[in-house]
Tab-separated table of C-alpha atoms and ligand atoms in Angstrom:
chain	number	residue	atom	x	y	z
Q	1271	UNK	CA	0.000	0.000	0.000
Q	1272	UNK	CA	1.406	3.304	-0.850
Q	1273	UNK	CA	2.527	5.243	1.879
Q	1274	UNK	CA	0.181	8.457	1.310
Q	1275	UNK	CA	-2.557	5.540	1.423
Q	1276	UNK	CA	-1.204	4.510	4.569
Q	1277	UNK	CA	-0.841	8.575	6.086
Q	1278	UNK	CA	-4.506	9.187	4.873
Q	1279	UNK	CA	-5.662	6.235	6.961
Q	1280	UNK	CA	-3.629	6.820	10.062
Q	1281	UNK	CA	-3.685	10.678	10.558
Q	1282	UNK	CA	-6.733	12.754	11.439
Q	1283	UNK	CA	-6.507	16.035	9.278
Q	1284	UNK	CA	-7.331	19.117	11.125
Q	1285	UNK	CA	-7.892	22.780	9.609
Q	1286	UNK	CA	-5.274	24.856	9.551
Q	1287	UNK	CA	-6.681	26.687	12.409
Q	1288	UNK	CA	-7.234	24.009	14.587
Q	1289	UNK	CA	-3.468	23.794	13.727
Q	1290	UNK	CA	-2.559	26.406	15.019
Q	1291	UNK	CA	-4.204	26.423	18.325
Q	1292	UNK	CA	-3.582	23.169	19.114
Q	1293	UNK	CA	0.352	23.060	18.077
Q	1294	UNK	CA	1.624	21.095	20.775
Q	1295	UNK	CA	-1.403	18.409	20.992
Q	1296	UNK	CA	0.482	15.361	21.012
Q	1297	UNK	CA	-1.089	13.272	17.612
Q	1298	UNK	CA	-0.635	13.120	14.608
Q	1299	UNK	CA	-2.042	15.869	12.060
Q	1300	UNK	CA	-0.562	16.459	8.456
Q	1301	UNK	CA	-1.238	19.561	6.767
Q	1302	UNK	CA	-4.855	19.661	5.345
Q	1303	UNK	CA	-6.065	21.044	2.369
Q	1304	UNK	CA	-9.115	19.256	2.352
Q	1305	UNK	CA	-10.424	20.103	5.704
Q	1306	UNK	CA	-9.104	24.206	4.638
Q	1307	UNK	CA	-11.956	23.624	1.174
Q	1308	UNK	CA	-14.688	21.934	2.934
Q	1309	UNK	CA	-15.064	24.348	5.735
Q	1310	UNK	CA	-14.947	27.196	3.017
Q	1311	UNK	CA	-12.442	29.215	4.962
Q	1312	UNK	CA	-10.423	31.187	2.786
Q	1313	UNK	CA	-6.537	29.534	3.414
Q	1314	UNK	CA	-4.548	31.197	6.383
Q	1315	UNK	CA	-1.546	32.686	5.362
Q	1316	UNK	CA	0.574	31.894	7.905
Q	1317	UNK	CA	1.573	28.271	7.897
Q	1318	UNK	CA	1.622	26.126	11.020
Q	1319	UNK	CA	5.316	25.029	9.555
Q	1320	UNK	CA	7.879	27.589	8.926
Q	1321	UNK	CA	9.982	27.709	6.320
Q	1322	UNK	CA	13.162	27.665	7.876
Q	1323	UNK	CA	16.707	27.976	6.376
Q	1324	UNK	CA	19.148	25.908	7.317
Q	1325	UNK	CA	21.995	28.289	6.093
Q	1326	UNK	CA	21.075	31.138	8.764
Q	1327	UNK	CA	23.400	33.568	7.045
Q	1328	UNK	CA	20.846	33.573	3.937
Q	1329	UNK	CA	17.774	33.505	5.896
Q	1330	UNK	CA	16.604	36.882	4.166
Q	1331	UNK	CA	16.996	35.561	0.763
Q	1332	UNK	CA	14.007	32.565	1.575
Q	1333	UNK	CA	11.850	35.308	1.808
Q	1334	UNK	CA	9.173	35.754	-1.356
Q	1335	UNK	CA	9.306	39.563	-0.781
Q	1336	UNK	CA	12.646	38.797	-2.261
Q	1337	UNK	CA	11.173	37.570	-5.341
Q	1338	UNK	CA	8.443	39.893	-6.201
Q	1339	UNK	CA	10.466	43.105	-5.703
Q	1340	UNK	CA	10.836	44.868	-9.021
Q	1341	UNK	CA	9.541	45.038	-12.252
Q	1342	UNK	CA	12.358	43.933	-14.414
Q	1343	UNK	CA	11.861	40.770	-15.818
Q	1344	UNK	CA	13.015	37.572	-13.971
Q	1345	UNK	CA	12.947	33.787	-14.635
Q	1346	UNK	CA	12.858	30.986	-12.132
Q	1347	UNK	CA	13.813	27.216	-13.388
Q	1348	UNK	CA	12.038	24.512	-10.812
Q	1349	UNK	CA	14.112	21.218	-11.426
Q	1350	UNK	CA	14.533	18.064	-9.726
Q	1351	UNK	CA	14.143	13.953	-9.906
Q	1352	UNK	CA	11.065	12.605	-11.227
Q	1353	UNK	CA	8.004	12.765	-8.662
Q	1354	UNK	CA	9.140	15.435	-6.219
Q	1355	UNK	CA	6.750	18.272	-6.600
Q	1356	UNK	CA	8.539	20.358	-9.391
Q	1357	UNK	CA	5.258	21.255	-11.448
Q	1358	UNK	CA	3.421	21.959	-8.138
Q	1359	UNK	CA	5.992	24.025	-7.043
Q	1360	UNK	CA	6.334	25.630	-10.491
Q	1361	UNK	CA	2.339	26.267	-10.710
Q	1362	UNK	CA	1.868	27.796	-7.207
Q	1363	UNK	CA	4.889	30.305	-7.638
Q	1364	UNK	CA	3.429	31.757	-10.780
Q	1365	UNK	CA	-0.127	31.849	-9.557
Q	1366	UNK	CA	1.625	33.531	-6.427
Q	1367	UNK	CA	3.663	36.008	-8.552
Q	1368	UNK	CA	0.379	36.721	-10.493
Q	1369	UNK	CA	-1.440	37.639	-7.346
Q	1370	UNK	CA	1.453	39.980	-6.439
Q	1371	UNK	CA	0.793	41.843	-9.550
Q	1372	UNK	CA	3.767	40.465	-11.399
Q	1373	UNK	CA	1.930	39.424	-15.634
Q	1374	UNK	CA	3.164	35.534	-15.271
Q	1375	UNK	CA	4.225	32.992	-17.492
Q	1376	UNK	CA	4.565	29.212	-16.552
Q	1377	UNK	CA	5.978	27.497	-18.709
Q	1378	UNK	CA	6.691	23.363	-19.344
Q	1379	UNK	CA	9.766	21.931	-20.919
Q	1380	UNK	CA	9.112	18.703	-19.829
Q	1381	UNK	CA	7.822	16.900	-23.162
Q	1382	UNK	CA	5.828	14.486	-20.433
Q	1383	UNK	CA	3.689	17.673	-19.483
Q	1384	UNK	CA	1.899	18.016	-16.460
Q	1385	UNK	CA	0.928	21.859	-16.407
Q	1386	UNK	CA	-2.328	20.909	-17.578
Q	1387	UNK	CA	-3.014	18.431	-14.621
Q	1388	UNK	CA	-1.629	20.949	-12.365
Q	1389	UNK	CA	-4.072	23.589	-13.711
Q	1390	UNK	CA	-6.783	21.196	-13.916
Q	1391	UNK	CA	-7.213	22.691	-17.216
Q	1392	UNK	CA	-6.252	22.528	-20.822
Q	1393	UNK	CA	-3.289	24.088	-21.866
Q	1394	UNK	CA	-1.802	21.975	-24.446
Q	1395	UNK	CA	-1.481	23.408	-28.017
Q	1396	UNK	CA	1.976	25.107	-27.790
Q	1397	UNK	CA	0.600	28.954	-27.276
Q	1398	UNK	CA	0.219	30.986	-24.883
Q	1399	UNK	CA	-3.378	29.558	-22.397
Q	1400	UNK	CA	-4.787	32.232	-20.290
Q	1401	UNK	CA	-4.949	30.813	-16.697
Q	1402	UNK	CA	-9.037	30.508	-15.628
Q	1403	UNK	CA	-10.586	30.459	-12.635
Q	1404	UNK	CA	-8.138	33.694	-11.027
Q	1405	UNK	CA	-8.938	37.223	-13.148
Q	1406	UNK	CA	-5.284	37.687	-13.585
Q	1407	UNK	CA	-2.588	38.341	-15.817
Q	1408	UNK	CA	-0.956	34.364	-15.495
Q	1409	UNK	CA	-0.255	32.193	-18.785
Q	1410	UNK	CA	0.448	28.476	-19.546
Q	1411	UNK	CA	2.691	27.005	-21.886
Q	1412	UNK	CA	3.345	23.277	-22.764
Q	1413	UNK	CA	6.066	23.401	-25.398
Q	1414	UNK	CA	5.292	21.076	-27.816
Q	1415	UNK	CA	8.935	19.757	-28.844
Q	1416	UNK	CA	7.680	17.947	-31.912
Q	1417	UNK	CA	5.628	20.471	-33.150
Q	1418	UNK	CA	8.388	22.711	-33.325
Q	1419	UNK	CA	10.431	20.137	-34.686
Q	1420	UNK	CA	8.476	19.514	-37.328
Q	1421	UNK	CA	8.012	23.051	-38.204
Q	1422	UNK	CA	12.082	23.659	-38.656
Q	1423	UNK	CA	12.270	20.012	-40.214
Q	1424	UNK	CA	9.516	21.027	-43.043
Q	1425	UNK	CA	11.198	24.060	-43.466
Q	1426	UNK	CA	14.380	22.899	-43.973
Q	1427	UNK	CA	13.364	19.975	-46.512
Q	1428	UNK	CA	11.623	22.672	-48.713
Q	1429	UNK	CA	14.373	24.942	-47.975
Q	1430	UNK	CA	17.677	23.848	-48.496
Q	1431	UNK	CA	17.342	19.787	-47.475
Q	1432	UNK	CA	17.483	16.771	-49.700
Q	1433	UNK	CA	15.843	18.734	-52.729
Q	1434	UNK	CA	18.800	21.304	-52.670
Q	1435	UNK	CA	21.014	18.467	-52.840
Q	1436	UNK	CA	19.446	17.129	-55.803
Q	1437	UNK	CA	19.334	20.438	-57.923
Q	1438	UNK	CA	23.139	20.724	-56.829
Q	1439	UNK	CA	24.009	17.253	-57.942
Q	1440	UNK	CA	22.105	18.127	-61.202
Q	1441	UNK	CA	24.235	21.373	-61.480
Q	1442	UNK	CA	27.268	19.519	-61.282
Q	1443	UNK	CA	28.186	20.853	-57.825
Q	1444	UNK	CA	28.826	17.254	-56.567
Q	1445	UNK	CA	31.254	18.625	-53.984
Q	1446	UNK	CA	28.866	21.159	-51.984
Q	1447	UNK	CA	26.482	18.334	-51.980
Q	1448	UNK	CA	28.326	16.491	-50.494
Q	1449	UNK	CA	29.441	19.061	-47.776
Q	1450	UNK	CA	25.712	19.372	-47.096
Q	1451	UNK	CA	25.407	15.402	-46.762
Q	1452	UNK	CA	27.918	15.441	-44.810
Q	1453	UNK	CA	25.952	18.341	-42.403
Q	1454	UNK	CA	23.128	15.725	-41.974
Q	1455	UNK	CA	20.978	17.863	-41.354
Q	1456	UNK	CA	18.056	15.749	-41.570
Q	1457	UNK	CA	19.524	13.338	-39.397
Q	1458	UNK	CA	20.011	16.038	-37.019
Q	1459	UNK	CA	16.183	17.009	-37.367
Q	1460	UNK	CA	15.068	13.090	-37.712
Q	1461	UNK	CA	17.173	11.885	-35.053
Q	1462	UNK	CA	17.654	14.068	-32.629
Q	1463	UNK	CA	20.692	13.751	-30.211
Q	1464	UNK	CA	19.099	13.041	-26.392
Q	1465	UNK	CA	17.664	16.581	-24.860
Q	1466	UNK	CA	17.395	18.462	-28.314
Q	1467	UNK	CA	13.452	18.337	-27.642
Q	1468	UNK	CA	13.934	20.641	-25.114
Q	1469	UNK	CA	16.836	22.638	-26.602
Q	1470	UNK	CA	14.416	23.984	-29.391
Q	1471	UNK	CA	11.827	24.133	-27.330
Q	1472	UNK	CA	13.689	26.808	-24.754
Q	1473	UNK	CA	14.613	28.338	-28.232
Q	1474	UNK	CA	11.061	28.511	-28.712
Q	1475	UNK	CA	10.149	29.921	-25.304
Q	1476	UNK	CA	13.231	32.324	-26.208
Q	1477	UNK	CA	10.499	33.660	-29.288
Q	1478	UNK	CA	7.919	34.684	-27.188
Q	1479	UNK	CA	9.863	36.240	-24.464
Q	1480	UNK	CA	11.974	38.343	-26.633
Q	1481	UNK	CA	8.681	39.302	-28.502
Q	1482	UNK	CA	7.292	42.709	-27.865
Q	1483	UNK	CA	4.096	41.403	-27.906
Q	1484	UNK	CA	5.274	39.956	-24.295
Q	1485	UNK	CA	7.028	42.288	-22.528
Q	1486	UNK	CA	4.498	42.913	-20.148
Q	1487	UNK	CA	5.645	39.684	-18.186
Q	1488	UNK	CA	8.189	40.127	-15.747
Q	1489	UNK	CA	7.703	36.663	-14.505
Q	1490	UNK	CA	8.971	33.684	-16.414
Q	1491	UNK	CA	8.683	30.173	-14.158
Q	1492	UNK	CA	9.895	27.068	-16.122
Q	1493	UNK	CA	8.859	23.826	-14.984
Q	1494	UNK	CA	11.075	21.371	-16.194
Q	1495	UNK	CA	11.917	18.000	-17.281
Q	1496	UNK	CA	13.299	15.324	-14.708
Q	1497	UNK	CA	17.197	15.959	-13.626
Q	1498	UNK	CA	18.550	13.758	-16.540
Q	1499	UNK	CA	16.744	16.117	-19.358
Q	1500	UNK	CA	17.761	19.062	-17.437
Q	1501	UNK	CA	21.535	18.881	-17.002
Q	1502	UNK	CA	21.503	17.694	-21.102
Q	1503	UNK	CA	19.651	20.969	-21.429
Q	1504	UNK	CA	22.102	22.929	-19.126
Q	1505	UNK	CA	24.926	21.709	-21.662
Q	1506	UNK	CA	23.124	21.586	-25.054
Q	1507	UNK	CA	24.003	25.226	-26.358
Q	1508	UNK	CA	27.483	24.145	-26.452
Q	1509	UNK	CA	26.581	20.948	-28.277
Q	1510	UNK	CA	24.650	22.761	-30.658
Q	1511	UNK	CA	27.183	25.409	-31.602
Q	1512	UNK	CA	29.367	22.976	-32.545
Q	1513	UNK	CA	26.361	20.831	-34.359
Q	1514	UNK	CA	25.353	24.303	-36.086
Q	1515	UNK	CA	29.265	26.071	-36.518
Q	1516	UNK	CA	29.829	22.941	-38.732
Q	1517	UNK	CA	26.525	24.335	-40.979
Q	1518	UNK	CA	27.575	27.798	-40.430
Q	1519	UNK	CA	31.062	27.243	-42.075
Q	1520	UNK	CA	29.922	26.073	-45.023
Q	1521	UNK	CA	27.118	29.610	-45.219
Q	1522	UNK	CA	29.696	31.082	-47.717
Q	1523	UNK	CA	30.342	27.669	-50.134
Q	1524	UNK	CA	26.299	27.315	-49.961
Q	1525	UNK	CA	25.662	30.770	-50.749
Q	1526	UNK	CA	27.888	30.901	-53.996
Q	1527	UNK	CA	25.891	28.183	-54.429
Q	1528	UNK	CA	22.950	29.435	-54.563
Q	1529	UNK	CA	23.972	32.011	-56.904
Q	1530	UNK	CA	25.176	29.581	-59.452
Q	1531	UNK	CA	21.535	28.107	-59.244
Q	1532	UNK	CA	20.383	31.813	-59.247
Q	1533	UNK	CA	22.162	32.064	-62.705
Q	1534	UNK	CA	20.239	29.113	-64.118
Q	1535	UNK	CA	16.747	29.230	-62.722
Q	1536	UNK	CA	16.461	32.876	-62.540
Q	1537	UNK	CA	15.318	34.543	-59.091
Q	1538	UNK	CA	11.843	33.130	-58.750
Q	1539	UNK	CA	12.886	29.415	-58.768
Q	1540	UNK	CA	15.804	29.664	-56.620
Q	1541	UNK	CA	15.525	27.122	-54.106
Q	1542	UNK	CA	16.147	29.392	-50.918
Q	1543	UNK	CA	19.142	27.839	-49.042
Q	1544	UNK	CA	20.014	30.934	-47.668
Q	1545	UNK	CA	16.774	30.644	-45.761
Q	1546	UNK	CA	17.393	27.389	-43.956
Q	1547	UNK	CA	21.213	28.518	-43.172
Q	1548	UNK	CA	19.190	31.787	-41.480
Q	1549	UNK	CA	17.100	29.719	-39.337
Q	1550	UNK	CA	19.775	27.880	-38.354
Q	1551	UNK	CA	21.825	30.775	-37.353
Q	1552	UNK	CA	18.619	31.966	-35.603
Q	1553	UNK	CA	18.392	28.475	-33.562
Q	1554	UNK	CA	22.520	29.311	-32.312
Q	1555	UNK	CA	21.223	32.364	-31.559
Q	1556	UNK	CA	18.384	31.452	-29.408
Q	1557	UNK	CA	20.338	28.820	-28.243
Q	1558	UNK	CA	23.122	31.361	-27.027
Q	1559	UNK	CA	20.048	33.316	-25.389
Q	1560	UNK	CA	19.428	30.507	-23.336
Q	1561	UNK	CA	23.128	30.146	-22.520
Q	1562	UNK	CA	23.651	33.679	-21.039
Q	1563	UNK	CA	20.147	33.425	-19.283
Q	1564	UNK	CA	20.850	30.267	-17.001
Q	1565	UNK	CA	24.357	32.007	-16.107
Q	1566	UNK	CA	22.405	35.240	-15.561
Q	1567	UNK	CA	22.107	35.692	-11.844
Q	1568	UNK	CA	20.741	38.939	-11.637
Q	1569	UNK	CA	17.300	37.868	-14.044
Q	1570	UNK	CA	17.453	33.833	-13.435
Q	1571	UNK	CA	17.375	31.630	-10.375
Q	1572	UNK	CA	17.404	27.943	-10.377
Q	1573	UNK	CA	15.252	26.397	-8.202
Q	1574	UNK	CA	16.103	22.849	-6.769
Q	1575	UNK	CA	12.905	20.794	-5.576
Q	1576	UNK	CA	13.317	17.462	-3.907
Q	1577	UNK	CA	12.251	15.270	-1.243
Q	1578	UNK	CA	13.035	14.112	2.587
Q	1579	UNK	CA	14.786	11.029	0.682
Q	1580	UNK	CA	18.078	10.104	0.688
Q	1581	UNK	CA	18.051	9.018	-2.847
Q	1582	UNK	CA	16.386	12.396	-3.775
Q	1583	UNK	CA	19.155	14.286	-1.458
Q	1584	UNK	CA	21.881	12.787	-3.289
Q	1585	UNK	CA	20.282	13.290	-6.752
Q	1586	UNK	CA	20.098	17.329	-5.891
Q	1587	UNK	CA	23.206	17.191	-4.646
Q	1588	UNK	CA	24.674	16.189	-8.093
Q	1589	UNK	CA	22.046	18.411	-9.601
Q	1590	UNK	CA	23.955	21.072	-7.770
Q	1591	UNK	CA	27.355	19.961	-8.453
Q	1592	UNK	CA	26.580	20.223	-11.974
Q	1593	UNK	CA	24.421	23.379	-11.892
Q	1594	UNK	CA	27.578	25.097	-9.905
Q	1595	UNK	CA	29.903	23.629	-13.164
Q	1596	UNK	CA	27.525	24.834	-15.529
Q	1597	UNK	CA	27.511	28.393	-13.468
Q	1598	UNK	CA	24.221	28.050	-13.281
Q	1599	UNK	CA	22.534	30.775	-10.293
Q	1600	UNK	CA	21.062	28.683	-7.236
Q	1601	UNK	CA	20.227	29.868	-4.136
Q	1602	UNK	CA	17.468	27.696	-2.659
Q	1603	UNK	CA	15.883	23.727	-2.275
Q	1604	UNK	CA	12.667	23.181	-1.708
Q	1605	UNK	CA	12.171	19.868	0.383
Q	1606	UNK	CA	8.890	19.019	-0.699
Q	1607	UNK	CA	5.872	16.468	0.977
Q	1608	UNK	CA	7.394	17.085	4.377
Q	1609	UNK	CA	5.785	15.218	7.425
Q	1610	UNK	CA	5.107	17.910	10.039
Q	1611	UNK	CA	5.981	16.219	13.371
Q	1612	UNK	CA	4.155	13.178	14.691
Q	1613	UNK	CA	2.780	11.682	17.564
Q	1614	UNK	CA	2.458	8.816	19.328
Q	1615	UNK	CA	-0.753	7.753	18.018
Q	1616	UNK	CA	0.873	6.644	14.714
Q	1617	UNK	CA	4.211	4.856	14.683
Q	1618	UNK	CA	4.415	4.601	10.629
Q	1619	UNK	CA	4.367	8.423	10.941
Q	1620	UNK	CA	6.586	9.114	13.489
Q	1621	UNK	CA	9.302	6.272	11.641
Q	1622	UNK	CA	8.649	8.125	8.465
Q	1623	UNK	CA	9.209	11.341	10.055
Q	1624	UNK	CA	12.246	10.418	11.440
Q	1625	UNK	CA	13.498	8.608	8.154
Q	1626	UNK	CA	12.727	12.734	6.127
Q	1627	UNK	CA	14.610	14.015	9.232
Q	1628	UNK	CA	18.075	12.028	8.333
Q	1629	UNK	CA	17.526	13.007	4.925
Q	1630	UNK	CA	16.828	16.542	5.935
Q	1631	UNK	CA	19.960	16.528	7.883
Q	1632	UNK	CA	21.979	15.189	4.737
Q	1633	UNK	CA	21.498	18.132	3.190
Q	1634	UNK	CA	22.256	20.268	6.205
Q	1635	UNK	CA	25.698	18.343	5.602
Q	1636	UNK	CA	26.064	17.474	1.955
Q	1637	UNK	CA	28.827	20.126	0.447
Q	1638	UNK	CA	26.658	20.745	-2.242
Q	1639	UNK	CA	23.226	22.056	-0.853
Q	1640	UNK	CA	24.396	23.188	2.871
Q	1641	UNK	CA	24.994	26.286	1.959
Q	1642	UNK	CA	21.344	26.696	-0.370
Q	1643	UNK	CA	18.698	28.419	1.587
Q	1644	UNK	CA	16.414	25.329	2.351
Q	1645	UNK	CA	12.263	25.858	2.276
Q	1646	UNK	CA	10.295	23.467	3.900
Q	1647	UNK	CA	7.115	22.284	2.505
Q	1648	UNK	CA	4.481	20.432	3.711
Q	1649	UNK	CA	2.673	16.877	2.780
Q	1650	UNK	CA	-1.233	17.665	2.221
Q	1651	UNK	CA	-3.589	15.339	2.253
Q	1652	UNK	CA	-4.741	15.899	-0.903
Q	1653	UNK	CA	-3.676	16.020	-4.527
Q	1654	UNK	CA	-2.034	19.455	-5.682
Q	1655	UNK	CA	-4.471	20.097	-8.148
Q	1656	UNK	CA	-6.609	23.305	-9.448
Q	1657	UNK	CA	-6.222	27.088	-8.841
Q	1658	UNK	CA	-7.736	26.686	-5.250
Q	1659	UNK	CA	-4.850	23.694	-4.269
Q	1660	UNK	CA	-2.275	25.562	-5.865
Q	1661	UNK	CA	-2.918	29.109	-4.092
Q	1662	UNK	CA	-3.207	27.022	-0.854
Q	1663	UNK	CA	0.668	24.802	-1.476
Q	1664	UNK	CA	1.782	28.999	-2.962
Q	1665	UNK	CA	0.840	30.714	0.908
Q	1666	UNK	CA	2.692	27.216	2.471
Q	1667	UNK	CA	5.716	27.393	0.351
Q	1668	UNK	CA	6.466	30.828	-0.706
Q	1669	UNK	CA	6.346	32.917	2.183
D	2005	ATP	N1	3.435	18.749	-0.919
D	2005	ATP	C1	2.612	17.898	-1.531
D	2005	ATP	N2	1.632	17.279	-0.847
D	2005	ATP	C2	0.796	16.410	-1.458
D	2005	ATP	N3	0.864	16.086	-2.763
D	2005	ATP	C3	1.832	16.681	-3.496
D	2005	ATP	C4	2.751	17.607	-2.933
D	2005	ATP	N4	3.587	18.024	-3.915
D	2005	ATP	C5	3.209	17.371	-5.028
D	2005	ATP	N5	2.173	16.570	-4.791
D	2005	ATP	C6	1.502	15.661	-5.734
D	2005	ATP	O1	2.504	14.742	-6.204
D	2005	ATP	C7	2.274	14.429	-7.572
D	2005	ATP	C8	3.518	14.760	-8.377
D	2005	ATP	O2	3.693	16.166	-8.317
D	2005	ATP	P1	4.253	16.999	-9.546
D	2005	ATP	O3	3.558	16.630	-10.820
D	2005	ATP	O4	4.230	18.416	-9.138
D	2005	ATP	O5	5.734	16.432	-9.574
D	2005	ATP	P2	6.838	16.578	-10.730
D	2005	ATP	O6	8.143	16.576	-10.037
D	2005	ATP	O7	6.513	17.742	-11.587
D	2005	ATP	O8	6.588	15.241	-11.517
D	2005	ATP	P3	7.252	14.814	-12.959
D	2005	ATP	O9	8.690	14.586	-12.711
D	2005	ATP	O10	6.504	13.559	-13.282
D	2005	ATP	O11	6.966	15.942	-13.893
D	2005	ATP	C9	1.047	15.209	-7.992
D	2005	ATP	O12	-0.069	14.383	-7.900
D	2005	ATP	C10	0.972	16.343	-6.968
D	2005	ATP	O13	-0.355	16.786	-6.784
């Protein structure tokens, strides 16, 4: 039986309120969300567990006053292992950011979306989805990788793919074509290497923020893919300059080209290579964007999101490591589906509670996260899910 099966039969939910009157009573409570909704109180603010840092020299930087103060635009990247909480963490900071007057966007990378099921509402289709249910200026975005993908990959075979090759075989410039074999591009576009999804999806993401059309948003959360995806993402802009500075060397040899073609078929006919060698440089561009905007710690902040686990600790600690390599701006982890202290009514609680409390002290300890600012957030009894749940986990969390 799973254990949140096991919690919701042992515990005995109580309002927040009841909470926080009866802090000491010895039994054991977990933090209810349910209880909060059917009583139609309006969620308390002020949690009955504190958000505490760990690293007391950076307590002031765990505060969300911290991350609503100015107007300049600013992104936030909420990444962890598989499971931990990262779209629910993701979801409730923009809907908080939105209720603190800040136009939000919350974005998913992760190709195995979950914003929608977050939401509770659709926001598949690759655009920009107005947020319902809060009569505020918040967005969703699931990326859709292989739409994108399929876009550029269209593009390019009407462009300046296989049928440029042919007319340049046929024009006797055997050599170019097979320079531009050689570029496999469409293998590049067919066969992606591991992560590119999200690569050109970022790039994508990189298109509407840069638009004017959405400068109004000064928030930018990304929920993204498990750790794997992410640290591929972290070093795919250097991948892909060297994947797209092989195409861009050979700009000059394919424009000249494209001039002898130019010669023979006159300008209407011209197959337009220059116009898939311009996307491309557009995709190295984006994809430098994205480069200086994870190193960017004055606009970006990487947010790590785990769990009182010790496999989970040791996952964020080389999450860290490689975030640190990558130069990558961190400052806090939020331990997520904490067990707020038990009592001797229920010994799988209080063993379980015990067992998050030597995980929570591995990260006091680990190199890696001891000196992150560490936010503590609560187990509800009830699935994240819907504006209502997500405003509730936002006043737990981000305080
Ligand atoms: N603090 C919490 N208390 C109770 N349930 C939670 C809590 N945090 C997350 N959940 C629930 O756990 C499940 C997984 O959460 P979520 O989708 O946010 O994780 P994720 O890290 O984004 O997952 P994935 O890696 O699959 O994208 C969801 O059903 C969510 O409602």
């Amino acid at each position: 039986m799973a254990a949140y099966t096991l919690l919701r039969r042992f515990a005995k939910p109580q309002t927040i309120s009841s909470l926080l009157l009866h802090t000491t009573t010895p039994r054991c409570y977990f933090t209810s969300f349910s209880t909060s909704i059917n009583s139609k109180t309006t969620p308390t603010p002020t949690p009955p567990f504190q958000a505490r840092s760990l690293a007391s020299q950076v307590d002031s930087v765990s505060l969300f006053n911290e991350m609503i103060v100015g107007n300049e635009r600013k992104y936030y990247m909420l990444g962890g292992k598989g499971g931990v909480g990262k779209t629910s963490c993701a979801a409730s900071l923009a809907v908080k950011f939105a209720n603190n007057g800040h136009p939000t966007i919350v974005v998913s990378t992760d190709p195995a979306h979950s914003l929608s099921d977050s939401f509770d509402q659709d926001l598949t289709g690759g655009t920009l989805v107005p947020i319902q249910g809060l009569n505020l200026p918040l967005f969703g975005l699931e990326i859709n990788p292989e739409k994108t993908k399929e876009d550029f990959r269209s593009a390019s075979q009407e462009n300046g793919g296989a049928g440029v090759k042919d007319i340049m075989n046929s024009m006797g410039l055997g050599m170019v074509a097979e320079q531009l074999g050689e570029l496999k591009l469409g293998e590049l576009l067919d066969t992606p290497p591991p992560g590119l999804d999200e690569a050109i999806a970022i790039s994508k993401v990189m298109q509407f923020v840069d638009s004017p059309e959405y400068s109004k948003f000064t928030r930018i959360v990304f929920d993204t893919a498990p750790t794997g995806h992410t640290l591929r993402l972290l070093s795919l802009p250097d991948f892909m300059d060297a994947s797209i500075g092989k195409i861009m060397k050979l700009k000059k040899k394919i424009a000249s080209a494209t001039s002898a073609i130019k010669s023979v078929f006159g300008k209407e006919q011209t197959p337009p290579v220059e116009d898939a060698t311009n996307k491309l440089e557009q995709l190295r561009e984006r994809m430098g964007k994205v480069r200086d905007l994870f190193r960017d710690s004055e606009t970006m902040e990487f947010v790590i999101v785990t769990i009182p686990t010790v496999m989970a600790v040791r996952e964020s600690s080389r999450l860290h490591a490689s975030l640190k390599k990558e130069n990558v701006p961190v400052q806090r982890v939020i331990v997520n589906q904490i067990l707020p202290p038990s009592a001797t009514d229920c010994k799988f609680c209080s063993i379980k509670r015990k067992d998050q409390m030597r995980a929570l002290d591995m990260i006091r300890k680990d190199p890696e996260l001891a000196s992150l600012v560490v936010i503590e957030a609560p187990l509800f009894d009830v699935e994240i899910r819907g504006i209502p749940a997500l405003q509730f986990m936002g006043d737990m969390v981000w305080k």
